[in-house]
Each structure stands twice: as structure tokens, then as C-alpha cells.
Amino acid sequence: MSGPSEKSEREQLEEAQQLQQWVRHYAQNRSLPVMVALAEFVLLFLAIGVPSYWGGVAYRAGNIPVFVVCVVVVIVAMAATIFVSVPRWGGRRLQQMSEALYAREGSVTISAPQAHRPWVVAAIAVAFVSCVLGTVVLGLLGYLPSSRYMQPISALYVVPFLVALNFLMRPMTGYIPLLWPLLYSLHAALIVAGAPIVFVGPWESLNMLVPIAGYGVLTSLVGHIYSRWALHNARAIVSRQLDRADLVQDGDQA
Amino acid sequence: MELDRIIHEPVRLRIMATLGGVATADFTFLVSTLGLSKGNLSSHVDKLEAADYVKVVKRFNGKITNTQYALTPKGRKALEKHWVTLDHLRAVSKRQRKIE
């Protein structure tokens, strides 16, 4: 290969390699369906929590019509929660949602996660569920400090679980999902340091919901923005190459 | 170093590089990302398929056909070889700059 042609060969190859990397980053971070699913869970949690609270208030005040309306809303929300939680229905719906959301730009898949030993996956799941149940039992028996510290205590097992989940999902996910456990730990550290970010009274249950779902939605949003940026870069490389090809063609014709 | 001419044609290199970053990509994704016409994409994919570099899988989503593309192991190997060539070209260019 001669000097200038070698340079153009190298440029073309370098751009192709960058294109491969940007397409991969894009595919790894298509998180819009996850964001929508998390937002749905938050709404369902609120649709169960808020009417439960106000239903109790209405019942104690003797306002039966409001109480009945609250009970109906809770039943519908619980049925919807079951529907979206069962993989057979919810999983299919998530896939349909993904196809609909990305219909214009098409579908891409990343290779399935490496086959991990089933006992590793089972051990992580059992450890996580045991920690959740253990915390609930210790809380009921009065061995845990005030509910103010529920989030920092949960961080002790939620953070390792989210990190383990990220590594189990590789190469389907990149590093952006690690932002979720990172923000969750920061939130816990701020509470321990005495920052006024704790919900009190009837809003106490939000101490867990807001960091779990809120940082999940935020992480998905960052992933989504990054995927748009990656797609923009991939298309910019292609567009640059097409422009160059047009120039060469024009030059040849002249 | 000799470059594989089947892959090295600019449009085909873009298709291979795109598929190299993922497990599968569908027709719509390749057309919209690579700025190709449908006919152009099909003719280049035909050549890559004939060389056993790309595998084409047609699926039905209800009544709509969805065509998925993926690199074959041979295609992935050929693409890897291309990146090795790139490393070589980079090294040559670095040496030339040092001499200059």
C-alpha cells in the first residue's frame, strides 16, 4: 500500500472500528423499556399505598363511600402489579413495549449473558431474599434502629445485589447500570451523616421507594441518553463516510 | 498485509462493523443507521451471505416479516483479522511519523 492510500485505508478501518464500538454502546444502553417499567412500578406502589392510607382515614371517620372507592383502587392496583410481575405476561409486554418504542430505528440484540453456574444465581437470589426477610423480622422484633435508618441498612445488601446483577447480565449491559448502586450507597451515606433527606409520618414508606425506584429511573434515563449519544455518533461516522464518498465520486466525474 | 476485499468494500465494512458490535440487528436498524436504501442493503448482504460471513434469519411478528442479521463465526473471525490489519497500519504510521 502506498502512503496516501495507506492513510485512507487506516482512516476507513479506524472509523469502522469506532462504528462497531458506538453500535455496541447503543445496544447495551437501550433502557427506555426499563425506565417505563420502573415508572409503572412506582405508580402501582403509589396506587396501592395512597388509597390504603386514605382508606384507613376514611374508615375511621365513618366515610364508607370513600373507603369503598379506596378498596376498589387497591384491588385493581394489586391485580395490575401481579400482571406486570409475572414474567409470562409482564415479560412479553416488556418485549412488545420495547419493539413499539424502538419501532422506527429497528431492533438489535447483544449476546446472551455468559452461562453462569445455576447455583451462583440461586445463591445470590436466596441471599438477597434472606436479607430482605431478615431485615423485616429484625425490624418487627425491635432489633433495628429507627425507621430513619432503614435505607442505609438495606444498602448493605441492595448494593452488593445490584452490583452482582450487573456482572451476571454482562455483556448485555455496560457500566452505566452501576450508577444505581452507587447513588443508593451515596443516599445511605448522606442519611447516616444526618442529611435531612428522610420522609416522616405517613410518607415513611417512601424512604425505601424513592431511592430504589428513583435512582433506578435516573440510571435508566442516563443509559437512555447515552444510547442516543452513541447512536448519534454511529450515524455521524456513516454520514462522514458517505459525504467523503460523494466528494470522490464528484471528483472522478469532473 | 492483504485486506479481505469482500469485507473491505466501504458499505460492506460498515455492515460488518455494525453487526460486529451486536449479536443480531434487523433490517430496519441497518437501513436507518447506515443510511442505505433497502435494495442496496440487500445486495451487499447477499454477497456477505454468499461468503458465509453473515447469517440471515427471517421471523414472523404476527403477519409482518422481521429479518435479522448476524455475523457467522467465520465472519467474526474475518472482521477480527481486519482489526489486526488496522493495528498493523497504526504501527506503520507511528514508525513513519518517528522517521519524519
XYZ file of C-alpha atoms in Angstrom:
354
model
C 0.000 0.000 0.000
C 1.320 3.456 -0.865
C 1.427 6.431 1.533
C -1.878 8.314 0.901
C -3.896 5.161 0.162
C -2.485 3.562 3.315
C -3.651 6.613 5.266
C -7.154 6.423 3.800
C -7.271 2.654 4.435
C -6.311 3.298 8.051
C -8.921 6.055 8.423
C -11.607 3.855 6.955
C -10.724 0.984 9.277
C -10.485 3.254 12.309
C -13.929 4.684 11.592
C -15.353 1.200 11.081
C -13.947 0.103 14.428
C -15.437 3.187 16.108
C -18.762 2.424 14.412
C -18.681 -1.080 15.920
C -17.991 0.342 19.393
C -20.734 3.006 19.218
C -23.304 0.479 17.960
C -22.375 -1.788 20.872
C -22.716 1.060 23.408
C -26.074 1.960 21.868
C -27.368 -1.617 22.082
C -26.156 -2.088 25.661
C -27.928 1.048 26.863
C -31.334 0.900 25.209
C -33.010 1.353 28.585
C -36.274 3.078 27.687
C -38.446 -0.025 28.397
C -36.734 -0.500 31.799
C -37.403 3.142 32.634
C -41.071 2.807 31.675
C -41.375 -0.458 33.668
C -39.816 1.127 36.786
C -42.063 4.170 36.475
C -45.030 1.779 36.206
C -43.979 0.034 39.427
C -43.718 3.380 41.226
C -47.203 4.346 40.060
C -48.575 0.958 41.115
C -46.910 1.270 44.517
C -48.497 4.704 44.925
C -51.837 3.332 43.659
C -51.676 0.757 46.477
C -50.091 2.902 49.207
C -52.038 6.150 48.924
C -55.580 4.629 48.819
C -54.583 2.243 51.647
C -53.674 5.194 53.835
C -56.678 7.340 52.895
C -58.985 4.305 53.021
C -57.964 3.815 56.657
C -58.554 7.503 57.420
C -61.970 7.370 55.687
C -62.980 4.195 57.563
C -62.080 5.688 60.945
C -64.044 8.849 60.050
C -67.051 6.711 59.035
C -66.915 7.834 55.375
C -67.878 4.486 53.815
C -68.248 5.612 50.126
C -64.634 6.936 50.095
C -63.468 3.791 51.903
C -65.126 1.562 49.235
C -63.572 3.587 46.384
C -60.132 3.232 48.042
C -60.569 -0.548 48.432
C -61.545 -0.903 44.748
C -58.485 1.137 43.648
C -56.202 -1.023 45.833
C -57.665 -4.272 44.394
C -57.247 -3.051 40.791
C -53.682 -1.853 41.500
C -52.782 -5.177 43.135
C -54.161 -7.130 40.176
C -52.134 -4.906 37.819
C -48.998 -5.448 39.957
C -49.410 -9.221 39.708
C -49.933 -8.926 35.933
C -46.754 -6.924 35.339
C -44.709 -9.027 37.792
C -45.390 -12.447 36.246
C -42.668 -12.962 33.594
C -45.018 -14.766 31.206
C -47.328 -11.731 30.929
C -45.138 -8.854 32.087
C -42.060 -10.086 30.192
C -43.976 -10.400 26.936
C -45.482 -6.953 27.495
C -41.999 -5.503 28.140
C -40.772 -7.012 24.882
C -43.772 -5.611 22.986
C -43.180 -2.239 24.617
C -39.524 -2.351 23.573
C -40.467 -3.194 19.978
C -43.023 -0.371 19.908
C -40.662 2.198 21.463
C -37.831 1.377 19.069
C -40.000 0.576 16.026
C -38.558 3.431 13.965
C -34.904 2.566 14.482
C -35.198 -1.221 14.449
C -34.099 -3.927 16.821
C -30.672 -5.041 17.978
C -29.661 -7.691 20.476
C -26.498 -8.262 22.449
C -25.351 -11.828 23.021
C -26.998 -13.543 25.964
C -25.146 -13.400 29.282
C -22.417 -15.975 29.788
C -23.813 -19.169 31.231
C -23.243 -18.880 34.968
C -23.447 -21.892 37.195
C -27.095 -22.174 38.305
C -26.051 -22.426 41.957
C -24.353 -18.996 41.736
C -27.570 -17.377 40.500
C -29.634 -19.302 43.085
C -27.213 -18.380 45.900
C -27.423 -14.655 45.027
C -31.241 -14.780 44.880
C -31.505 -16.713 48.188
C -29.016 -14.382 49.913
C -30.966 -11.310 48.759
C -34.386 -12.659 49.788
C -32.941 -13.814 53.155
C -31.555 -10.336 53.789
C -34.934 -8.707 52.972
C -36.846 -11.131 55.220
C -34.193 -10.899 57.946
C -34.454 -7.103 57.984
C -38.259 -7.274 58.209
C -38.135 -9.808 61.084
C -35.428 -7.887 62.979
C -37.434 -4.679 62.467
C -40.629 -6.277 63.824
C -38.738 -7.654 66.851
C -37.370 -4.183 67.532
C -33.690 -5.027 66.982
C -33.159 -2.375 64.326
C -32.665 1.353 64.958
C -35.426 3.798 63.995
C -37.029 3.583 60.555
C -34.885 6.586 59.638
C -32.039 4.086 59.081
C -33.996 1.533 57.029
C -32.462 2.721 53.756
C -28.818 2.652 54.986
C -29.402 -0.839 56.466
C -30.960 -2.061 53.209
C -27.968 -0.617 51.309
C -25.812 -3.293 52.960
C -27.495 -5.951 50.792
C -29.181 -3.975 47.966
C -25.859 -2.519 46.756
C -23.973 -5.863 46.535
C -27.076 -7.400 44.912
C -27.280 -4.710 42.207
C -23.536 -4.963 41.533
C -23.749 -8.776 41.291
C -26.766 -8.457 38.979
C -24.802 -6.150 36.692
C -21.951 -8.646 36.376
C -24.383 -11.539 35.834
C -26.031 -9.637 32.986
C -22.786 -8.966 31.105
C -22.232 -8.468 28.189
C -25.856 -7.333 27.799
C -25.224 -4.303 29.983
C -22.379 -1.828 30.125
C -21.111 0.063 33.171
C -23.890 2.670 33.381
C -26.239 0.434 35.466
C -23.587 0.541 38.223
C -24.717 4.138 38.773
C -27.798 2.706 40.512
C -25.950 1.032 43.450
C -23.544 3.966 43.565
C -26.361 6.510 44.059
C -28.069 4.174 46.533
C -24.874 3.993 48.629
C -24.412 7.767 48.484
C -28.005 8.230 49.667
C -27.337 5.843 52.590
C -24.110 7.652 53.489
C -25.930 11.016 53.467
C -28.650 9.690 55.819
C -26.025 8.291 58.224
C -24.248 11.654 58.067
C -27.516 13.306 59.170
C -28.676 14.905 55.909
C -32.380 15.933 56.018
C -33.485 13.561 53.250
C -35.731 11.277 55.315
C -39.528 11.054 54.898
C -41.541 11.030 58.121
C -45.119 10.306 59.212
C -47.422 8.825 56.574
C -44.674 9.194 53.947
C -42.246 6.912 55.801
C -42.568 4.112 53.226
C -41.126 6.471 50.606
C -37.745 6.182 52.367
C -37.249 2.914 50.501
C -39.313 3.533 47.378
C -37.760 6.846 46.351
C -34.111 5.695 46.420
C -34.803 2.252 44.907
C -37.130 3.297 42.100
C -35.971 6.909 41.806
C -32.315 6.051 41.278
C -33.367 3.159 39.039
C -35.345 5.528 36.811
C -32.492 8.060 36.902
C -29.943 5.382 35.920
C -32.185 4.213 33.073
C -32.545 7.811 31.929
C -28.756 8.268 31.897
C -28.460 4.966 29.970
C -31.112 6.131 27.507
C -29.383 9.486 26.936
C -26.048 7.706 26.469
C -27.618 5.298 23.947
C -28.954 8.276 21.946
C -25.475 9.827 22.027
C -23.925 6.532 20.872
C -26.424 6.220 18.006
C -25.781 9.846 17.031
C -22.031 9.130 16.896
C -22.538 5.953 14.870
C -24.704 7.819 12.361
C -22.220 10.718 12.244
C -19.424 8.311 11.242
C -21.590 6.853 8.468
C -22.633 10.291 7.289
C -18.986 11.465 7.188
C -18.037 8.433 5.109
C -20.961 8.957 2.723
C -20.023 12.634 2.265
C -16.422 11.642 1.510
C -17.589 9.012 -0.985
C -19.744 11.648 -2.717
C -16.773 14.015 -2.961
C -14.592 11.303 -4.500
C -17.380 10.465 -6.976
C -17.778 14.149 -7.916
C -14.005 14.427 -8.369
C -13.932 11.354 -10.605
C -16.759 12.741 -12.755
C -15.040 16.154 -13.057
C -0.858 -7.000 4.840
C -3.601 -8.055 2.451
C -7.130 -6.906 3.232
C -10.156 -9.130 2.646
C -11.787 -7.430 -0.359
C -15.227 -8.884 0.375
C -15.344 -7.011 3.650
C -13.240 -4.041 2.710
C -15.755 -2.526 0.292
C -16.944 0.550 2.329
C -20.641 -0.347 2.597
C -19.911 -3.971 3.462
C -17.317 -2.917 6.043
C -19.951 -0.714 7.685
C -22.438 -3.610 7.728
C -19.830 -5.976 9.181
C -18.688 -3.420 11.793
C -22.283 -2.770 12.858
C -23.010 -6.486 13.186
C -19.663 -6.934 14.955
C -20.913 -4.755 17.816
C -24.086 -6.754 18.461
C -25.420 -10.303 18.364
C -28.202 -9.524 15.863
C -29.579 -6.455 14.119
C -32.689 -6.264 12.000
C -33.267 -4.846 8.545
C -34.788 -1.586 9.838
C -31.823 -0.934 12.140
C -29.240 -1.466 9.395
C -31.145 0.667 6.874
C -31.733 3.542 9.317
C -28.260 3.524 10.914
C -26.185 3.001 7.793
C -28.222 5.328 5.560
C -28.732 2.646 2.922
C -31.588 2.006 0.552
C -33.365 -1.313 1.025
C -32.093 -2.648 -2.308
C -28.540 -1.566 -1.593
C -28.534 -3.288 1.791
C -29.991 -6.488 0.330
C -27.434 -6.703 -2.473
C -24.464 -6.206 -0.105
C -25.876 -8.639 2.457
C -26.330 -11.204 -0.339
C -22.588 -11.005 -1.073
C -21.692 -11.324 2.619
C -24.094 -14.231 2.982
C -22.594 -15.946 -0.070
C -19.150 -15.645 1.582
C -20.629 -17.182 4.749
C -19.833 -14.031 6.736
C -23.428 -13.129 7.577
C -26.380 -15.265 8.592
C -29.914 -14.141 7.708
C -32.881 -15.253 9.801
C -36.449 -14.392 8.812
C -39.049 -14.345 11.578
C -42.718 -13.567 11.629
C -44.005 -10.988 14.073
C -47.726 -11.573 13.580
C -48.160 -11.041 9.837
C -45.058 -8.867 9.490
C -41.727 -10.369 8.431
C -38.765 -9.370 10.535
C -35.359 -10.094 9.012
C -32.490 -10.432 11.473
C -28.809 -10.426 10.541
C -25.871 -11.789 12.496
C -22.203 -12.461 11.837
C -21.272 -16.100 11.436
C -18.191 -17.387 13.329
C -16.300 -17.144 10.015
C -17.488 -13.536 9.567
C -16.471 -12.600 13.113
C -13.023 -14.105 12.524
C -12.644 -12.181 9.256
C -13.617 -8.941 10.987
C -11.129 -9.606 13.795
C -8.466 -10.084 11.130
C -9.401 -6.670 9.758
C -8.831 -5.076 13.169
C -5.422 -6.786 13.333
C -4.616 -5.143 9.991
C -5.687 -1.822 11.472
C -3.268 -2.315 14.366
C -0.544 -3.044 11.838
C -1.359 0.111 9.834
C -1.306 2.173 13.035
C 2.115 0.780 13.931
C 3.442 1.553 10.434
C 2.106 5.098 10.575
C 3.664 5.613 14.023
C 7.023 4.414 12.726
C 6.772 6.733 9.702
C 5.993 9.717 11.935
C 9.046 8.934 14.070
C 11.288 8.781 10.985
C 9.912 12.102 9.681
